[in-house]
Tab-separated table of N, CA and C and ligand atoms in Angstrom:
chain	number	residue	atom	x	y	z
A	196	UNK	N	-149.125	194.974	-52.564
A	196	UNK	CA	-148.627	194.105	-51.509
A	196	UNK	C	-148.219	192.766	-52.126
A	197	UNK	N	-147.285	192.433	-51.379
A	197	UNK	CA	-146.782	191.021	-51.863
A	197	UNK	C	-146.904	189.673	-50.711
A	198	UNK	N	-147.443	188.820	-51.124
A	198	UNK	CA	-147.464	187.858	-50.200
A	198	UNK	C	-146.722	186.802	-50.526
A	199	UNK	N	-145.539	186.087	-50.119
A	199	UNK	CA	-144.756	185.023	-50.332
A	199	UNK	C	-145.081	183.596	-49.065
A	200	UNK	N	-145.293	182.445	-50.035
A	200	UNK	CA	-146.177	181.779	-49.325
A	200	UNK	C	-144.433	180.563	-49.397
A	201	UNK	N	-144.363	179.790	-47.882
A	201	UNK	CA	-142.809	179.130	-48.000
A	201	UNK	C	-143.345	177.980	-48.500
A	202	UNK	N	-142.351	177.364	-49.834
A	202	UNK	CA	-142.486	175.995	-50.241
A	202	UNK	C	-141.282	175.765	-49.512
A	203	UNK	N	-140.421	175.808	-48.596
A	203	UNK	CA	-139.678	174.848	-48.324
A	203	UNK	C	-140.340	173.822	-47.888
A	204	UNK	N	-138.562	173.193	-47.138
A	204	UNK	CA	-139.383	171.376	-47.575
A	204	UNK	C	-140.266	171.234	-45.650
A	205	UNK	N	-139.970	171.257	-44.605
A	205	UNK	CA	-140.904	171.567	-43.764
A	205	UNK	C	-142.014	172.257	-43.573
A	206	UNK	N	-142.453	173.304	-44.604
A	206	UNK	CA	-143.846	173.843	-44.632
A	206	UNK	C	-144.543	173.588	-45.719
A	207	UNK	N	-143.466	172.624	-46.759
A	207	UNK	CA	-144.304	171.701	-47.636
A	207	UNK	C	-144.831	170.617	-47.456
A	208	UNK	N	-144.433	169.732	-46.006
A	208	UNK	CA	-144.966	168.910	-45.561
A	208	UNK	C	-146.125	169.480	-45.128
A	209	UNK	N	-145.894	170.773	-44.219
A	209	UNK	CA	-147.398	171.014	-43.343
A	209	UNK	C	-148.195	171.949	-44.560
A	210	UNK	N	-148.143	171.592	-45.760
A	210	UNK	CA	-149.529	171.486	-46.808
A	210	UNK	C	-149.297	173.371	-47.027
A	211	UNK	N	-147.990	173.837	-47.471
A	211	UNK	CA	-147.933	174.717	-47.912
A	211	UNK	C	-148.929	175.162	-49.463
A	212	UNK	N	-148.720	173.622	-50.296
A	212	UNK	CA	-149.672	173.744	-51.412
A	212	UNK	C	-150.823	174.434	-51.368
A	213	UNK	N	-151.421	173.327	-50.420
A	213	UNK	CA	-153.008	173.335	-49.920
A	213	UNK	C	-153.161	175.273	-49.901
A	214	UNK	N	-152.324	175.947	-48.644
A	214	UNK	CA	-152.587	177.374	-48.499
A	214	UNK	C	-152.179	177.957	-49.483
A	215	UNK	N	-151.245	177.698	-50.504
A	215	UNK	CA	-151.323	178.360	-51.738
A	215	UNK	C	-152.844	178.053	-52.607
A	216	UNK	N	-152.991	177.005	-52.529
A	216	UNK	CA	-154.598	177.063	-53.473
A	216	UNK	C	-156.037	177.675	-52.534
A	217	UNK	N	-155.466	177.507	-51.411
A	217	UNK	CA	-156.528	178.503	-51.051
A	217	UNK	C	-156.410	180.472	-50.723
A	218	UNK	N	-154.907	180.775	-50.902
A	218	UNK	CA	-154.766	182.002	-50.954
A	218	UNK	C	-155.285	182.779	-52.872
A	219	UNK	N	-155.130	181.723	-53.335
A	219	UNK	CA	-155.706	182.160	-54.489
A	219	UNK	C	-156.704	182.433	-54.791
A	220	UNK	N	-157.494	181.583	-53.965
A	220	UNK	CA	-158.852	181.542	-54.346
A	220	UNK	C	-159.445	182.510	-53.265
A	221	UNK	N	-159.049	183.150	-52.544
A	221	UNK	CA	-159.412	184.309	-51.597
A	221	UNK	C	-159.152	185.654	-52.347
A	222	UNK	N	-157.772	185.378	-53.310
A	222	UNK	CA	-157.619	186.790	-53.462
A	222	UNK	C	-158.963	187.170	-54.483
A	223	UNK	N	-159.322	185.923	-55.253
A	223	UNK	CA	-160.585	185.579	-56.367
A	223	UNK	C	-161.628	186.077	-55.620
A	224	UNK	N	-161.816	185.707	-54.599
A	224	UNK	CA	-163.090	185.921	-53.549
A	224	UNK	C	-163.566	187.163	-53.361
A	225	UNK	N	-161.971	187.856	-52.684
A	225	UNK	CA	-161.750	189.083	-52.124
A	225	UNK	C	-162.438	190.548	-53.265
A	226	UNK	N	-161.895	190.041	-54.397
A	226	UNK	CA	-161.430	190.750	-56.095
A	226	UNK	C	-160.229	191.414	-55.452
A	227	UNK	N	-159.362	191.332	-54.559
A	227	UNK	CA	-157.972	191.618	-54.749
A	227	UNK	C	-156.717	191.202	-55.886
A	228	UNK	N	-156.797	190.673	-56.514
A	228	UNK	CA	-156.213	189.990	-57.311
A	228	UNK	C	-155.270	191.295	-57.890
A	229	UNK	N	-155.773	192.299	-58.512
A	229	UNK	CA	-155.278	193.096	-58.950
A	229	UNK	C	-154.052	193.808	-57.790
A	230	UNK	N	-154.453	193.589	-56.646
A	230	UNK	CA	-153.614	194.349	-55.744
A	230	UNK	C	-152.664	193.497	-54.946
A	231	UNK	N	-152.576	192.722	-55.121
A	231	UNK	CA	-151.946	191.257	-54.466
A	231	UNK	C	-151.009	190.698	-55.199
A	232	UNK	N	-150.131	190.464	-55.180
A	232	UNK	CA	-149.114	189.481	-55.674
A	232	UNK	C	-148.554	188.286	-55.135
A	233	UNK	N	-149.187	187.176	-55.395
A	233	UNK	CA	-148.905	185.962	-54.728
A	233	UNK	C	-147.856	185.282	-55.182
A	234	UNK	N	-146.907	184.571	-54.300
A	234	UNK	CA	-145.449	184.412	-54.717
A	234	UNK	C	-145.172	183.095	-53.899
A	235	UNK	N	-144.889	181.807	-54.038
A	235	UNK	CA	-143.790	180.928	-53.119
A	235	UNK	C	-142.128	181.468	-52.849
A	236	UNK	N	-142.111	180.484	-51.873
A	236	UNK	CA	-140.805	181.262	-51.489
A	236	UNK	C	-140.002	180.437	-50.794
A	237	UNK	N	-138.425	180.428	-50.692
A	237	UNK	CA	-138.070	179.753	-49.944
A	237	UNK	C	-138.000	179.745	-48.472
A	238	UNK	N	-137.483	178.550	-47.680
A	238	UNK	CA	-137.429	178.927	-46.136
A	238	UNK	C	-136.932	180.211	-45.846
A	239	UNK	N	-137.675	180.687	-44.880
A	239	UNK	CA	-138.083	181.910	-43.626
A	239	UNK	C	-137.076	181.582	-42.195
A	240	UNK	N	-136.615	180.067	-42.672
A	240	UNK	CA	-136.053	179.879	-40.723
A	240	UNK	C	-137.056	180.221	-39.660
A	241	UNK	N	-137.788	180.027	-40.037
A	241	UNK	CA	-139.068	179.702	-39.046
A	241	UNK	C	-139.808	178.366	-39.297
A	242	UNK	N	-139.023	177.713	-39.466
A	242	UNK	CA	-139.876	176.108	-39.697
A	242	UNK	C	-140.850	175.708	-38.482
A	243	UNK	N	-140.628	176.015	-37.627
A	243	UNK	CA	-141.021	174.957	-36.631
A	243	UNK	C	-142.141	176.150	-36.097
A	244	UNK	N	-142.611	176.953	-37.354
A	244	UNK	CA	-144.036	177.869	-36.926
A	244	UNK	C	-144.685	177.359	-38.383
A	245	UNK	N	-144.087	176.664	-39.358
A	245	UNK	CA	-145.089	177.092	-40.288
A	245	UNK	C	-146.352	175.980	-40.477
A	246	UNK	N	-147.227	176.565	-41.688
A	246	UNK	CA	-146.602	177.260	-42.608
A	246	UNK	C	-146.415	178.450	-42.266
A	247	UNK	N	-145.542	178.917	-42.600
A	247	UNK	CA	-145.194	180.608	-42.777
A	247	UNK	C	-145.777	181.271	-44.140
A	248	UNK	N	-146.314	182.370	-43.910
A	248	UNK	CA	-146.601	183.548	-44.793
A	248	UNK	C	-146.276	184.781	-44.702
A	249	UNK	N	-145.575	185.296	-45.462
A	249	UNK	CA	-145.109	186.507	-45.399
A	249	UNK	C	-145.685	188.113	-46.236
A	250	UNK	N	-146.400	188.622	-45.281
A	250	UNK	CA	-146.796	189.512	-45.828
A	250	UNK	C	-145.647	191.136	-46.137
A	251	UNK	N	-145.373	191.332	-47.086
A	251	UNK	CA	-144.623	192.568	-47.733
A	251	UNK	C	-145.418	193.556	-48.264
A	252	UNK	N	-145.878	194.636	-47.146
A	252	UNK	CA	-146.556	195.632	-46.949
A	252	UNK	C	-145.916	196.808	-47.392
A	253	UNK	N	-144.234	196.603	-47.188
A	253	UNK	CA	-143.466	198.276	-47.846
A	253	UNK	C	-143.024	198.832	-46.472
A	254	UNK	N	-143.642	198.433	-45.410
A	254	UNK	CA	-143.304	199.262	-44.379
A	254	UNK	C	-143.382	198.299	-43.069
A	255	UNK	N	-142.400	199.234	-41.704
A	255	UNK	CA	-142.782	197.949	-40.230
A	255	UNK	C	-144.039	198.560	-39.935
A	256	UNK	N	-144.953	197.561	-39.390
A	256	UNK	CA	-146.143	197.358	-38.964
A	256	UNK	C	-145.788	197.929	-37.429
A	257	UNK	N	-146.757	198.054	-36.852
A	257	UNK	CA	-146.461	198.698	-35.573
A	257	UNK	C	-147.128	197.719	-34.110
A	258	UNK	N	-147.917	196.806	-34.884
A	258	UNK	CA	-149.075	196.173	-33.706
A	258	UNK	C	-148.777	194.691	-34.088
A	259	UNK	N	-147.888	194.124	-33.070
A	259	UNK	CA	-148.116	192.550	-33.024
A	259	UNK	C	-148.846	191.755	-33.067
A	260	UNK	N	-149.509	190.910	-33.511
A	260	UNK	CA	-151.026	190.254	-33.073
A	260	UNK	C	-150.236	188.392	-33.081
A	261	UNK	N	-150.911	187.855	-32.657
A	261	UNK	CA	-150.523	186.404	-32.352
A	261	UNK	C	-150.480	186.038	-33.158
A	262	UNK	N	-149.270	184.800	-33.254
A	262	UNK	CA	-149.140	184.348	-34.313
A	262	UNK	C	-148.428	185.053	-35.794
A	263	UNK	N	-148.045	186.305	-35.281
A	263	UNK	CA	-147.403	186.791	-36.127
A	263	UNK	C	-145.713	187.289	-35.590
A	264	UNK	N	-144.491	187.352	-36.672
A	264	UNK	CA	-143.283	188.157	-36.109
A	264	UNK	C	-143.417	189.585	-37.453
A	265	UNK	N	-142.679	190.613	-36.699
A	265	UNK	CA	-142.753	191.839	-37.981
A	265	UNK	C	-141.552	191.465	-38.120
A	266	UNK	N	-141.250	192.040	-39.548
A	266	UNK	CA	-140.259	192.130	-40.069
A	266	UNK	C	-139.781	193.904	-40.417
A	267	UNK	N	-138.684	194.024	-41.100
A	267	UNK	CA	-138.781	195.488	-41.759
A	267	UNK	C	-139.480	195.693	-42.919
A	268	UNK	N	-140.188	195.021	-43.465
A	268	UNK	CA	-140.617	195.115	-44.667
A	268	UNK	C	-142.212	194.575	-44.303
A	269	UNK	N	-142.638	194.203	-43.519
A	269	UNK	CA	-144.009	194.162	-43.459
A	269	UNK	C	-144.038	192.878	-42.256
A	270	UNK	N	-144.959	191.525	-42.026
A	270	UNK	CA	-145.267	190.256	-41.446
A	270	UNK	C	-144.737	189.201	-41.805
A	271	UNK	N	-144.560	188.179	-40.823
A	271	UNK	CA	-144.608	186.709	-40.892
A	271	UNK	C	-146.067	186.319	-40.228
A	272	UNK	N	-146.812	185.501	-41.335
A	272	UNK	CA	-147.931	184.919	-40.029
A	272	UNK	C	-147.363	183.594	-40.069
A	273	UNK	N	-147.581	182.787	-38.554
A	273	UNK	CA	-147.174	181.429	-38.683
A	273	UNK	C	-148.435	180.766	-38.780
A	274	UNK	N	-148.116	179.674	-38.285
A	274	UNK	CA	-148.615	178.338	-38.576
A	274	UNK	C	-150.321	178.654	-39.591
A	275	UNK	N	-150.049	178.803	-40.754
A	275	UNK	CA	-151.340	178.921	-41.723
A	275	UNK	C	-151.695	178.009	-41.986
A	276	UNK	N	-152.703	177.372	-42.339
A	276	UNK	CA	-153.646	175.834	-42.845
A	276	UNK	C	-154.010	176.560	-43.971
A	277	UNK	N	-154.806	175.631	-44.498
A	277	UNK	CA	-156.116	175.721	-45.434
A	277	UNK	C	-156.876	175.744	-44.733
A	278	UNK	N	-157.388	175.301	-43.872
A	278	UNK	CA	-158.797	175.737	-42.651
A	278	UNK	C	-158.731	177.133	-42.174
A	279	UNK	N	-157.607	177.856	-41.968
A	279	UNK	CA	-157.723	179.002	-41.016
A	279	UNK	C	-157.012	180.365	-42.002
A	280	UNK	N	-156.891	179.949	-43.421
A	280	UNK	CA	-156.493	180.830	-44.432
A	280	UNK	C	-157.026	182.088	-44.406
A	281	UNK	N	-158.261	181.523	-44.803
A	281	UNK	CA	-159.223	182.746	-44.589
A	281	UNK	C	-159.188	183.822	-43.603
A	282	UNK	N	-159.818	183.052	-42.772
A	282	UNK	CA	-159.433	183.913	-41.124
A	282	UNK	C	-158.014	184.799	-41.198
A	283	UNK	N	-157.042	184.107	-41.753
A	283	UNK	CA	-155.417	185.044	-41.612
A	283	UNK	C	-156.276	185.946	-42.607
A	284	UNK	N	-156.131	186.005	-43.574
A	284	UNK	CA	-156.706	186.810	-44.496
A	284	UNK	C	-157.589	188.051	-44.065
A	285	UNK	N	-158.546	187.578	-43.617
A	285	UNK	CA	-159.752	188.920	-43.820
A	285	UNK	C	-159.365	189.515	-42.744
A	286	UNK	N	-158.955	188.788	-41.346
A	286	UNK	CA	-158.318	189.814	-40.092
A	286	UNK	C	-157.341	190.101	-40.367
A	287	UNK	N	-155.658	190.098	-41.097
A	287	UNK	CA	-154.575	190.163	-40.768
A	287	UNK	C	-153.639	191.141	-42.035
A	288	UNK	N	-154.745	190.622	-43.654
A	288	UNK	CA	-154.062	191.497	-44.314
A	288	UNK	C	-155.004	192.349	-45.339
A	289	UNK	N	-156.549	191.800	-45.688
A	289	UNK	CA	-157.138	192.420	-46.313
A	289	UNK	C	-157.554	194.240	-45.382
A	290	UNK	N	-157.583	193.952	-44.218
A	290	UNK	CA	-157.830	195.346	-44.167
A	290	UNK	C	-156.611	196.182	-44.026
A	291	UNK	N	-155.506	195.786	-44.503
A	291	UNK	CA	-154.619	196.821	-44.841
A	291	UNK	C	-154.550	197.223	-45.822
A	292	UNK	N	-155.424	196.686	-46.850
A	292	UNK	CA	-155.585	197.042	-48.250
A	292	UNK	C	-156.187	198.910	-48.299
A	293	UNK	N	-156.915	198.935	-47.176
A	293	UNK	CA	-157.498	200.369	-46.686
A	293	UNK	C	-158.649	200.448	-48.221
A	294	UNK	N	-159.321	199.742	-48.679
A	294	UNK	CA	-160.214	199.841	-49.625
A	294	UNK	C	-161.558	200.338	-48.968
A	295	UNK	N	-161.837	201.407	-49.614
A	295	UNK	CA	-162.905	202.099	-49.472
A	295	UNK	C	-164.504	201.544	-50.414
A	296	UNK	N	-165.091	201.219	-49.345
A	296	UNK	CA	-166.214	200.546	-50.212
A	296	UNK	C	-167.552	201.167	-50.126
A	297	UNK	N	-167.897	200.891	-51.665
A	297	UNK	CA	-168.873	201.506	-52.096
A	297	UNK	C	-170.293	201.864	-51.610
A	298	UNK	N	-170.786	202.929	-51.351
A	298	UNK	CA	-171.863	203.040	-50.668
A	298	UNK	C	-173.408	202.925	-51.379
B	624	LIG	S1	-139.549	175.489	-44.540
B	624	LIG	FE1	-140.916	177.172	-44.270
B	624	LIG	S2	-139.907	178.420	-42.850
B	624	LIG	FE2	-138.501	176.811	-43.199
């Protein structure tokens, strides 16, 4: 999976950095690292949701959840912080990872 995080210049004001240093340190958290590819990116044309994150899953998703638009290629989540990173994270894309854990 690929996640492209927007440095344009409106979701670099709303502290696109910030959620890049904390998507890193989740995937560290997670031990996804290996399965994740973290990427900046330019504007989405969704400024006035972000930050924007774009999750690239390979495929359309089928279930809307708030705060998100699908794309053909996988999610947009909007408005991401560094406070609520996480939260996008462990509800929105780690369990699509479908990782089977150890018993
Ligand atoms: S600057 Fe991020 S969507 Fe436009």
């Amino acid at each position: 999976m690929i996640i492209k995080i927007c440095t344009g210049s409106s979701c670099h004001l709303n502290g696109s950095y910030d959620v890049i240093q904390e998507f890193k340190s989740l995937l560290k958290k997670y031990d996804v690292e290996d399965l994740i590819e973290l990427k900046a990116s330019f504007c989405f044309n969704e400024c006035i949701n972000g930050v924007n994150v774009k999750c690239e899953t390979g495929s359309m998703m089928n279930e809307e959840m708030p705060n998100m638009t699908l794309c053909d290629d996988g999610f947009l989540l909007h408005h991401a912080t560094k406070e609520n990173a996480e939260e996008l994270f462990a509800k929105q894309i780690y369990p699509l990872l479908n990782l089977k854990k150890n018993a």
